Amino acid sequence: MQDKPYLRQYPDPSGHFGPFGGSDVPPDIARECARIQEAYLTIGNSYDFVSQLRDIRRHFQGRPTPVYYAKRLTDSIGGGRIYLKREDLNHTGAHKLNHCMGEALLASYLGKKKLIAETGAGQHGVALATAAAYFGMECEIHMGEVDIAKQHPNVIRMEVLGASVVPVTRGQATLKEAVDSAFEAWLADPEDSLYAIGSVVGPHPFPMMVRDFQAVVGVEAKAQFHDMMGVLPDNVVACVGGGSNAAGMFSAFIEEPCQLYAVEPLGTGPELGQHAASLMYGHVGDIHGFHTMVLTGEDGGPAPVYSVASGLDYPGVGPEHAYLHSSGRLNAVGATDDQTIRAFYALSRLEGIIPALESAHAVAYAMELARQKPHESILVNLSGRGDKDVDFVYEKYPPAEWA
Ligand SMILES: *Cc1c(COP(=O)(O)O)cnc(C)c1O
């Protein structure tokens, strides 16, 4: 018997989930992280903070998002029942706003004037720019030049929302360099700015804070599912890039008798560079200041990764998922690009819901699971909507050949 519930026990005070997590960063970053941790543990748990965040969730974000029984999708398989937690209906069309509003509210309590972050595909940048506009703060998003060219619509959205997008030209000019650049900008002005990370990754306290802000997804879904069915779901499924939408969803079910499935992007094949499945193919290692499962290349550094869903192509994974997987609590599974595209079209055509390509990974695995477990229920976190992906899919995987 544990004397404390799981969420109070993990992470431990040093930010560890078993052997994973922690903080291995230069002293000046460590000092700022310690300040954020202290502020979060006091302010973040105060009555005023919690009730203000609840108010924002309801009136600005449009929460609670519904849980929906996907009957036509279920019938098309003839197997287990598939239910969707509709994070695609959260304001801005994905779950990322859940932690961005929490981080921005904390920044406003601390009197900060500016939010700083990096972004890869631009989704985190858009969510943070939205939060900054809500709170009347400046927002500075660091983005690799290569990504800026690829993700033009998101760059425009950030600028419309009033954020400034800082092009990063060093190195490969993608996400990794953008992280370094964002950290430097934060350290140059730690009094007035707050670094707002985009997933359950990075040094302590970020994986804990982001999980806690995302926990609203699991809390809602658990109550909603129980309301609908009188029992809890047998299986809970979420896609994993860094792992924030999964961490929020799983948090309510870790101590329940439910099977948990983290769906990783299997891309085009099992060779290094063809996928981004850190739990399935990675090794214990360090990335961005924390200890976790990492896909490493020949030089020992982070390997090149690939997924049709740009929000999933990260060569590491949140430390909590690494821990839950290593302890046997979490199943690491995958969906290939092809399975994902089929799920994308299936959900669009059978349910009238166009999913984000990231979320379509979770749907693809749920469809597989429904075949394997015909008498069970499957709750899927539909992390986001696919408006951002339709042009790309239509072009590269035309419906005439794929739907
Ligand atoms: C960014 C993103 C993800 C992946 O991030 P996690 O931190 O793993 O949740 C998944 N779905 C959508 C819609 C995203 O935008």
GROMACS .gro file of C-alpha atoms and ligand atoms in nm:
model
  418
    1MET     CA    1   0.000   0.000   0.000
    2GLN     CA    2   0.125   0.345  -0.088
    3ASP     CA    3   0.069   0.605   0.179
    4LYS     CA    4   0.012   0.880  -0.075
    5PRO     CA    5  -0.177   0.882  -0.403
    6TYR     CA    6   0.040   0.843  -0.712
    7LEU     CA    7   0.019   1.209  -0.819
    8ARG     CA    8   0.150   1.327  -0.479
    9GLN     CA    9   0.426   1.070  -0.480
   10TYR     CA   10   0.557   1.128  -0.834
   11PRO     CA   11   0.774   1.308  -0.905
   12ASP     CA   12   0.976   1.301  -0.582
   13PRO     CA   13   1.102   1.635  -0.446
   14SER     CA   14   1.406   1.623  -0.676
   15GLY     CA   15   1.182   1.580  -0.979
   16HIS     CA   16   1.242   1.208  -1.034
   17PHE     CA   17   0.997   0.949  -1.156
   18GLY     CA   18   1.192   0.642  -1.042
   19PRO     CA   19   1.531   0.679  -1.215
   20PHE     CA   20   1.396   0.918  -1.479
   21GLY     CA   21   1.352   1.296  -1.488
   22GLY     CA   22   1.548   1.522  -1.255
   23SER     CA   23   1.742   1.824  -1.369
   24ASP     CA   24   2.086   1.837  -1.525
   25VAL     CA   25   2.131   2.195  -1.641
   26PRO     CA   26   2.386   2.477  -1.598
   27PRO     CA   27   2.369   2.658  -1.260
   28ASP     CA   28   2.194   2.969  -1.389
   29ILE     CA   29   1.914   2.764  -1.546
   30ALA     CA   30   1.894   2.549  -1.232
   31ARG     CA   31   1.848   2.862  -1.022
   32GLU     CA   32   1.559   2.986  -1.236
   33CYS     CA   33   1.397   2.640  -1.242
   34ALA     CA   34   1.414   2.630  -0.861
   35ARG     CA   35   1.235   2.965  -0.849
   36ILE     CA   36   0.961   2.845  -1.079
   37GLN     CA   37   0.923   2.528  -0.876
   38GLU     CA   38   0.887   2.723  -0.553
   39ALA     CA   39   0.632   2.959  -0.711
   40TYR     CA   40   0.436   2.675  -0.865
   41LEU     CA   41   0.416   2.471  -0.543
   42THR     CA   42   0.286   2.767  -0.345
   43ILE     CA   43   0.086   2.983  -0.588
   44GLY     CA   44  -0.018   2.697  -0.814
   45ASN     CA   45  -0.193   2.524  -0.527
   46SER     CA   46  -0.359   2.835  -0.384
   47TYR     CA   47  -0.736   2.877  -0.385
   48ASP     CA   48  -0.719   3.196  -0.594
   49PHE     CA   49  -0.500   3.042  -0.862
   50VAL     CA   50  -0.700   2.724  -0.890
   51SER     CA   51  -1.036   2.899  -0.908
   52GLN     CA   52  -0.911   3.152  -1.163
   53LEU     CA   53  -0.775   2.874  -1.382
   54ARG     CA   54  -1.106   2.687  -1.357
   55ASP     CA   55  -1.287   3.001  -1.462
   56ILE     CA   56  -1.056   3.043  -1.764
   57ARG     CA   57  -1.106   2.680  -1.859
   58ARG     CA   58  -1.482   2.721  -1.860
   59HIS     CA   59  -1.533   3.063  -2.014
   60PHE     CA   60  -1.234   3.111  -2.242
   61GLN     CA   61  -1.126   2.762  -2.341
   62GLY     CA   62  -1.475   2.616  -2.365
   63ARG     CA   63  -1.419   2.332  -2.118
   64PRO     CA   64  -1.529   2.073  -2.035
   65THR     CA   65  -1.481   1.920  -2.378
   66PRO     CA   66  -1.717   1.628  -2.437
   67VAL     CA   67  -1.658   1.254  -2.437
   68TYR     CA   68  -1.825   1.110  -2.745
   69TYR     CA   69  -1.912   0.752  -2.840
   70ALA     CA   70  -1.787   0.698  -3.197
   71LYS     CA   71  -2.061   0.458  -3.299
   72ARG     CA   72  -2.011   0.451  -3.674
   73LEU     CA   73  -1.635   0.404  -3.637
   74THR     CA   74  -1.700   0.126  -3.386
   75ASP     CA   75  -1.958  -0.042  -3.610
   76SER     CA   76  -1.721  -0.027  -3.907
   77ILE     CA   77  -1.477  -0.245  -3.714
   78GLY     CA   78  -1.732  -0.463  -3.539
   79GLY     CA   79  -1.519  -0.479  -3.226
   80GLY     CA   80  -1.452  -0.292  -2.903
   81ARG     CA   81  -1.634   0.034  -2.842
   82ILE     CA   82  -1.435   0.351  -2.917
   83TYR     CA   83  -1.496   0.674  -2.723
   84LEU     CA   84  -1.325   1.005  -2.796
   85LYS     CA   85  -1.223   1.275  -2.551
   86ARG     CA   86  -1.273   1.578  -2.774
   87GLU     CA   87  -0.967   1.795  -2.707
   88ASP     CA   88  -1.003   1.904  -3.068
   89LEU     CA   89  -1.290   2.120  -2.940
   90ASN     CA   90  -1.070   2.299  -2.687
   91HIS     CA   91  -1.004   2.663  -2.792
   92THR     CA   92  -0.728   2.680  -3.059
   93GLY     CA   93  -0.814   2.322  -3.155
   94ALA     CA   94  -0.584   2.116  -2.935
   95HIS     CA   95  -0.487   2.029  -2.581
   96LYS     CA   96  -0.175   2.250  -2.574
   97LEU     CA   97  -0.371   2.550  -2.453
   98ASN     CA   98  -0.439   2.361  -2.126
   99HIS     CA   99  -0.081   2.398  -2.008
  100CYS     CA  100  -0.017   2.729  -2.181
  101MET     CA  101  -0.300   2.897  -1.986
  102GLY     CA  102  -0.162   2.747  -1.663
  103GLU     CA  103   0.192   2.861  -1.735
  104ALA     CA  104   0.074   3.208  -1.838
  105LEU     CA  105  -0.143   3.244  -1.528
  106LEU     CA  106   0.157   3.156  -1.313
  107ALA     CA  107   0.363   3.415  -1.503
  108SER     CA  108   0.098   3.678  -1.437
  109TYR     CA  109   0.099   3.600  -1.062
  110LEU     CA  110   0.476   3.645  -1.070
  111GLY     CA  111   0.443   3.983  -1.240
  112LYS     CA  112   0.623   3.870  -1.556
  113LYS     CA  113   0.582   4.076  -1.872
  114LYS     CA  114   0.692   3.826  -2.131
  115LEU     CA  115   0.647   3.460  -2.222
  116ILE     CA  116   0.930   3.288  -2.407
  117ALA     CA  117   0.931   2.948  -2.575
  118GLU     CA  118   1.055   2.752  -2.870
  119THR     CA  119   0.833   2.580  -3.120
  120GLY     CA  120   0.893   2.314  -3.382
  121ALA     CA  121   0.581   2.271  -3.590
  122GLY     CA  122   0.438   2.592  -3.445
  123GLN     CA  123   0.151   2.443  -3.244
  124HIS     CA  124   0.300   2.531  -2.907
  125GLY     CA  125   0.390   2.875  -3.035
  126VAL     CA  126   0.031   2.942  -3.141
  127ALA     CA  127  -0.111   2.819  -2.808
  128LEU     CA  128   0.135   3.028  -2.609
  129ALA     CA  129   0.073   3.336  -2.825
  130THR     CA  130  -0.299   3.290  -2.750
  131ALA     CA  131  -0.232   3.274  -2.375
  132ALA     CA  132  -0.007   3.580  -2.394
  133ALA     CA  133  -0.278   3.779  -2.574
  134TYR     CA  134  -0.532   3.677  -2.308
  135PHE     CA  135  -0.308   3.802  -2.027
  136GLY     CA  136  -0.175   4.107  -2.213
  137MET     CA  137   0.182   3.983  -2.212
  138GLU     CA  138   0.456   3.995  -2.472
  139CYS     CA  139   0.535   3.668  -2.639
  140GLU     CA  140   0.861   3.567  -2.803
  141ILE     CA  141   0.869   3.240  -2.994
  142HIS     CA  142   1.201   3.097  -3.110
  143MET     CA  143   1.175   2.890  -3.423
  144GLY     CA  144   1.429   2.733  -3.655
  145GLU     CA  145   1.447   2.894  -3.998
  146VAL     CA  146   1.385   2.558  -4.160
  147ASP     CA  147   1.064   2.516  -3.957
  148ILE     CA  148   0.955   2.873  -4.029
  149ALA     CA  149   0.965   2.795  -4.400
  150LYS     CA  150   0.771   2.469  -4.353
  151GLN     CA  151   0.507   2.591  -4.111
  152HIS     CA  152   0.405   2.918  -4.267
  153PRO     CA  153   0.038   2.915  -4.152
  154ASN     CA  154   0.137   2.882  -3.786
  155VAL     CA  155   0.395   3.160  -3.819
  156ILE     CA  156   0.118   3.384  -3.950
  157ARG     CA  157  -0.116   3.287  -3.666
  158MET     CA  158   0.148   3.371  -3.406
  159GLU     CA  159   0.209   3.711  -3.563
  160VAL     CA  160  -0.162   3.787  -3.591
  161LEU     CA  161  -0.190   3.708  -3.220
  162GLY     CA  162   0.080   3.966  -3.151
  163ALA     CA  163   0.377   3.737  -3.083
  164SER     CA  164   0.720   3.794  -3.227
  165VAL     CA  165   0.877   3.499  -3.403
  166VAL     CA  166   1.256   3.489  -3.367
  167PRO     CA  167   1.423   3.299  -3.652
  168VAL     CA  168   1.703   3.069  -3.536
  169THR     CA  169   1.971   3.016  -3.799
  170ARG     CA  170   2.246   2.825  -3.617
  171GLY     CA  171   2.317   2.453  -3.663
  172GLN     CA  172   2.037   2.256  -3.831
  173ALA     CA  173   1.803   2.553  -3.769
  174THR     CA  174   1.527   2.331  -3.628
  175LEU     CA  175   1.379   2.250  -3.287
  176LYS     CA  176   1.695   2.170  -3.093
  177GLU     CA  177   1.861   2.500  -3.180
  178ALA     CA  178   1.535   2.682  -3.109
  179VAL     CA  179   1.535   2.535  -2.754
  180ASP     CA  180   1.889   2.663  -2.694
  181SER     CA  181   1.799   3.004  -2.829
  182ALA     CA  182   1.484   3.029  -2.615
  183PHE     CA  183   1.675   2.932  -2.298
  184GLU     CA  184   1.935   3.199  -2.372
  185ALA     CA  185   1.667   3.465  -2.418
  186TRP     CA  186   1.506   3.364  -2.089
  187LEU     CA  187   1.837   3.374  -1.899
  188ALA     CA  188   1.910   3.718  -2.040
  189ASP     CA  189   1.598   3.851  -1.868
  190PRO     CA  190   1.477   3.609  -1.597
  191GLU     CA  191   1.316   3.881  -1.386
  192ASP     CA  192   1.064   3.992  -1.646
  193SER     CA  193   1.017   3.676  -1.850
  194LEU     CA  194   0.902   3.319  -1.803
  195TYR     CA  195   1.004   3.024  -2.013
  196ALA     CA  196   0.695   2.819  -2.097
  197ILE     CA  197   0.779   2.470  -2.216
  198GLY     CA  198   0.557   2.290  -2.467
  199SER     CA  199   0.529   1.938  -2.326
  200VAL     CA  200   0.607   1.718  -2.024
  201VAL     CA  201   0.979   1.741  -2.098
  202GLY     CA  202   1.279   1.945  -1.986
  203PRO     CA  203   1.429   1.980  -1.638
  204HIS     CA  204   1.220   1.962  -1.321
  205PRO     CA  205   0.969   2.119  -1.249
  206PHE     CA  206   0.841   2.138  -1.609
  207PRO     CA  207   0.733   1.774  -1.656
  208MET     CA  208   0.537   1.790  -1.330
  209MET     CA  209   0.385   2.133  -1.394
  210VAL     CA  210   0.273   2.054  -1.747
  211ARG     CA  211   0.126   1.719  -1.639
  212ASP     CA  212  -0.067   1.888  -1.360
  213PHE     CA  213  -0.204   2.154  -1.597
  214GLN     CA  214  -0.305   1.881  -1.843
  215ALA     CA  215  -0.464   1.666  -1.571
  216VAL     CA  216  -0.794   1.844  -1.637
  217VAL     CA  217  -0.829   1.620  -1.944
  218GLY     CA  218  -0.816   1.301  -1.738
  219VAL     CA  219  -1.028   1.435  -1.454
  220GLU     CA  220  -1.304   1.537  -1.694
  221ALA     CA  221  -1.285   1.226  -1.909
  222LYS     CA  222  -1.299   0.990  -1.614
  223ALA     CA  223  -1.610   1.154  -1.469
  224GLN     CA  224  -1.776   1.186  -1.811
  225PHE     CA  225  -1.712   0.826  -1.906
  226HIS     CA  226  -1.835   0.705  -1.570
  227ASP     CA  227  -2.147   0.919  -1.609
  228MET     CA  228  -2.218   0.767  -1.950
  229MET     CA  229  -2.144   0.403  -1.876
  230GLY     CA  230  -2.147   0.356  -1.498
  231VAL     CA  231  -1.799   0.203  -1.511
  232LEU     CA  232  -1.451   0.313  -1.610
  233PRO     CA  233  -1.304   0.241  -1.956
  234ASP     CA  234  -1.110  -0.085  -1.996
  235ASN     CA  235  -0.844   0.083  -2.212
  236VAL     CA  236  -0.712   0.438  -2.237
  237VAL     CA  237  -0.516   0.543  -2.546
  238ALA     CA  238  -0.318   0.858  -2.629
  239CYS     CA  239  -0.047   0.955  -2.877
  240VAL     CA  240   0.294   1.050  -2.742
  241GLY     CA  241   0.535   1.306  -2.878
  242GLY     CA  242   0.680   1.468  -2.569
  243GLY     CA  243   0.381   1.322  -2.391
  244SER     CA  244   0.168   1.607  -2.252
  245ASN     CA  245  -0.176   1.504  -2.379
  246ALA     CA  246  -0.108   1.145  -2.273
  247ALA     CA  247   0.021   1.250  -1.929
  248GLY     CA  248  -0.293   1.453  -1.863
  249MET     CA  249  -0.525   1.177  -1.976
  250PHE     CA  250  -0.339   0.893  -1.800
  251SER     CA  251  -0.306   1.085  -1.471
  252ALA     CA  252  -0.666   1.004  -1.375
  253PHE     CA  253  -0.634   0.633  -1.456
  254ILE     CA  254  -0.290   0.528  -1.326
  255GLU     CA  255  -0.436   0.389  -1.006
  256GLU     CA  256  -0.742   0.240  -1.175
  257PRO     CA  257  -0.769  -0.105  -1.330
  258CYS     CA  258  -0.741   0.029  -1.687
  259GLN     CA  259  -0.485  -0.064  -1.951
  260LEU     CA  260  -0.288   0.242  -2.065
  261TYR     CA  261  -0.147   0.270  -2.418
  262ALA     CA  262   0.109   0.528  -2.532
  263VAL     CA  263   0.099   0.539  -2.911
  264GLU     CA  264   0.431   0.632  -3.070
  265PRO     CA  265   0.488   0.733  -3.432
  266LEU     CA  266   0.634   0.440  -3.628
  267GLY     CA  267   0.670   0.653  -3.940
  268THR     CA  268   0.789   0.461  -4.243
  269GLY     CA  269   0.997   0.186  -4.082
  270PRO     CA  270   1.206   0.059  -3.789
  271GLU     CA  271   1.543   0.207  -3.895
  272LEU     CA  272   1.685   0.506  -3.713
  273GLY     CA  273   1.557   0.819  -3.888
  274GLN     CA  274   1.233   0.657  -4.007
  275HIS     CA  275   1.032   0.692  -3.684
  276ALA     CA  276   1.022   0.874  -3.349
  277ALA     CA  277   0.937   0.588  -3.113
  278SER     CA  278   1.156   0.666  -2.811
  279LEU     CA  279   0.990   0.422  -2.569
  280MET     CA  280   0.989   0.133  -2.815
  281TYR     CA  281   1.332   0.179  -2.973
  282GLY     CA  282   1.519   0.423  -2.748
  283HIS     CA  283   1.786   0.381  -2.483
  284VAL     CA  284   1.824   0.531  -2.139
  285GLY     CA  285   1.996   0.866  -2.177
  286ASP     CA  286   1.977   1.242  -2.137
  287ILE     CA  287   1.819   1.513  -2.348
  288HIS     CA  288   1.734   1.879  -2.279
  289GLY     CA  289   1.842   1.854  -1.915
  290PHE     CA  290   1.658   1.541  -1.801
  291HIS     CA  291   1.700   1.164  -1.789
  292THR     CA  292   1.469   0.952  -2.004
  293MET     CA  293   1.446   0.721  -2.306
  294VAL     CA  294   1.622   0.875  -2.604
  295LEU     CA  295   1.676   0.782  -2.966
  296THR     CA  296   2.049   0.832  -3.010
  297GLY     CA  297   2.249   0.854  -3.330
  298GLU     CA  298   2.598   0.723  -3.405
  299ASP     CA  299   2.763   1.022  -3.242
  300GLY     CA  300   2.571   0.958  -2.917
  301GLY     CA  301   2.360   1.273  -2.962
  302PRO     CA  302   1.986   1.280  -3.037
  303ALA     CA  303   1.911   1.089  -3.358
  304PRO     CA  304   1.725   1.235  -3.654
  305VAL     CA  305   1.357   1.144  -3.617
  306TYR     CA  306   1.063   1.139  -3.851
  307SER     CA  307   0.684   1.122  -3.837
  308VAL     CA  308   0.408   1.227  -4.075
  309ALA     CA  309   0.281   1.422  -3.770
  310SER     CA  310   0.531   1.697  -3.702
  311GLY     CA  311   0.408   1.733  -3.341
  312LEU     CA  312   0.533   1.383  -3.263
  313ASP     CA  313   0.887   1.395  -3.401
  314TYR     CA  314   1.088   1.438  -3.083
  315PRO     CA  315   1.386   1.206  -3.011
  316GLY     CA  316   1.300   1.179  -2.639
  317VAL     CA  317   0.990   1.136  -2.425
  318GLY     CA  318   0.862   1.275  -2.096
  319PRO     CA  319   1.032   1.113  -1.794
  320GLU     CA  320   0.705   1.002  -1.640
  321HIS     CA  321   0.620   0.792  -1.945
  322ALA     CA  322   0.970   0.639  -1.937
  323TYR     CA  323   0.910   0.547  -1.574
  324LEU     CA  324   0.556   0.411  -1.617
  325HIS     CA  325   0.674   0.208  -1.914
  326SER     CA  326   0.982   0.066  -1.739
  327SER     CA  327   0.771  -0.030  -1.437
  328GLY     CA  328   0.524  -0.217  -1.657
  329ARG     CA  329   0.228   0.015  -1.596
  330LEU     CA  330   0.225   0.168  -1.945
  331ASN     CA  331   0.212  -0.018  -2.276
  332ALA     CA  332   0.423   0.138  -2.552
  333VAL     CA  333   0.268   0.071  -2.891
  334GLY     CA  334   0.280   0.238  -3.230
  335ALA     CA  335   0.108   0.340  -3.549
  336THR     CA  336   0.280   0.378  -3.886
  337ASP     CA  337   0.224   0.670  -4.122
  338ASP     CA  338   0.002   0.451  -4.342
  339GLN     CA  339  -0.216   0.331  -4.051
  340THR     CA  340  -0.241   0.692  -3.937
  341ILE     CA  341  -0.360   0.820  -4.273
  342ARG     CA  342  -0.624   0.547  -4.291
  343ALA     CA  343  -0.746   0.641  -3.944
  344PHE     CA  344  -0.746   1.009  -4.045
  345TYR     CA  345  -0.983   0.935  -4.333
  346ALA     CA  346  -1.190   0.682  -4.136
  347LEU     CA  347  -1.268   0.929  -3.857
  348SER     CA  348  -1.335   1.209  -4.107
  349ARG     CA  349  -1.575   1.006  -4.318
  350LEU     CA  350  -1.747   0.794  -4.055
  351GLU     CA  351  -1.784   1.055  -3.781
  352GLY     CA  352  -1.742   1.396  -3.944
  353ILE     CA  353  -1.438   1.464  -3.727
  354ILE     CA  354  -1.111   1.555  -3.900
  355PRO     CA  355  -0.836   1.468  -3.650
  356ALA     CA  356  -0.488   1.616  -3.621
  357LEU     CA  357  -0.233   1.375  -3.765
  358GLU     CA  358  -0.087   1.338  -3.416
  359SER     CA  359  -0.425   1.234  -3.277
  360ALA     CA  360  -0.490   1.008  -3.576
  361HIS     CA  361  -0.204   0.790  -3.444
  362ALA     CA  362  -0.409   0.726  -3.129
  363VAL     CA  363  -0.722   0.657  -3.334
  364ALA     CA  364  -0.528   0.414  -3.557
  365TYR     CA  365  -0.411   0.215  -3.257
  366ALA     CA  366  -0.758   0.222  -3.098
  367MET     CA  367  -0.898   0.072  -3.419
  368GLU     CA  368  -0.640  -0.206  -3.393
  369LEU     CA  369  -0.721  -0.261  -3.026
  370ALA     CA  370  -1.094  -0.273  -3.102
  371ARG     CA  371  -1.023  -0.571  -3.329
  372GLN     CA  372  -0.818  -0.745  -3.061
  373LYS     CA  373  -1.058  -0.678  -2.773
  374PRO     CA  374  -1.409  -0.696  -2.918
  375HIS     CA  375  -1.588  -0.681  -2.582
  376GLU     CA  376  -1.398  -0.393  -2.423
  377SER     CA  377  -1.425  -0.016  -2.419
  378ILE     CA  378  -1.149   0.212  -2.546
  379LEU     CA  379  -1.120   0.577  -2.446
  380VAL     CA  380  -0.902   0.776  -2.689
  381ASN     CA  381  -0.763   1.120  -2.627
  382LEU     CA  382  -0.836   1.305  -2.951
  383SER     CA  383  -0.568   1.565  -2.881
  384GLY     CA  384  -0.642   1.803  -3.167
  385ARG     CA  385  -0.825   1.884  -3.487
  386GLY     CA  386  -0.686   1.836  -3.835
  387ASP     CA  387  -0.751   2.170  -4.005
  388LYS     CA  388  -0.377   2.232  -3.999
  389ASP     CA  389  -0.315   1.903  -4.181
  390VAL     CA  390  -0.581   1.883  -4.453
  391ASP     CA  391  -0.381   2.054  -4.730
  392PHE     CA  392  -0.081   1.828  -4.672
  393VAL     CA  393  -0.284   1.508  -4.652
  394TYR     CA  394  -0.495   1.592  -4.955
  395GLU     CA  395  -0.184   1.656  -5.159
  396LYS     CA  396   0.035   1.369  -5.039
  397TYR     CA  397  -0.231   1.104  -4.967
  398PRO     CA  398  -0.520   1.190  -5.200
  399PRO     CA  399  -0.859   1.052  -5.094
  400ALA     CA  400  -0.899   0.871  -5.424
  401GLU     CA  401  -0.615   0.639  -5.321
  402TRP     CA  402  -0.640   0.637  -4.942
  403ALA     CA  403  -0.992   0.690  -4.818
  404LIG     C1  404   0.181   1.887  -3.010
  404LIG     C2  405   0.073   1.791  -3.029
  404LIG     C3  406   0.083   1.658  -2.984
  404LIG     C4  407   0.209   1.601  -2.923
  404LIG     O1  408   0.248   1.659  -2.802
  404LIG     P1  409   0.231   1.582  -2.664
  404LIG     O2  410   0.307   1.666  -2.569
  404LIG     O3  411   0.290   1.445  -2.682
  404LIG     O4  412   0.088   1.575  -2.632
  404LIG     C5  413  -0.025   1.574  -2.998
  404LIG     N1  414  -0.140   1.616  -3.057
  404LIG     C6  415  -0.152   1.743  -3.102
  404LIG     C7  416  -0.282   1.782  -3.166
  404LIG     C8  417  -0.047   1.834  -3.091
  404LIG     O5  418  -0.061   1.959  -3.136
   0.00000   0.00000   0.00000
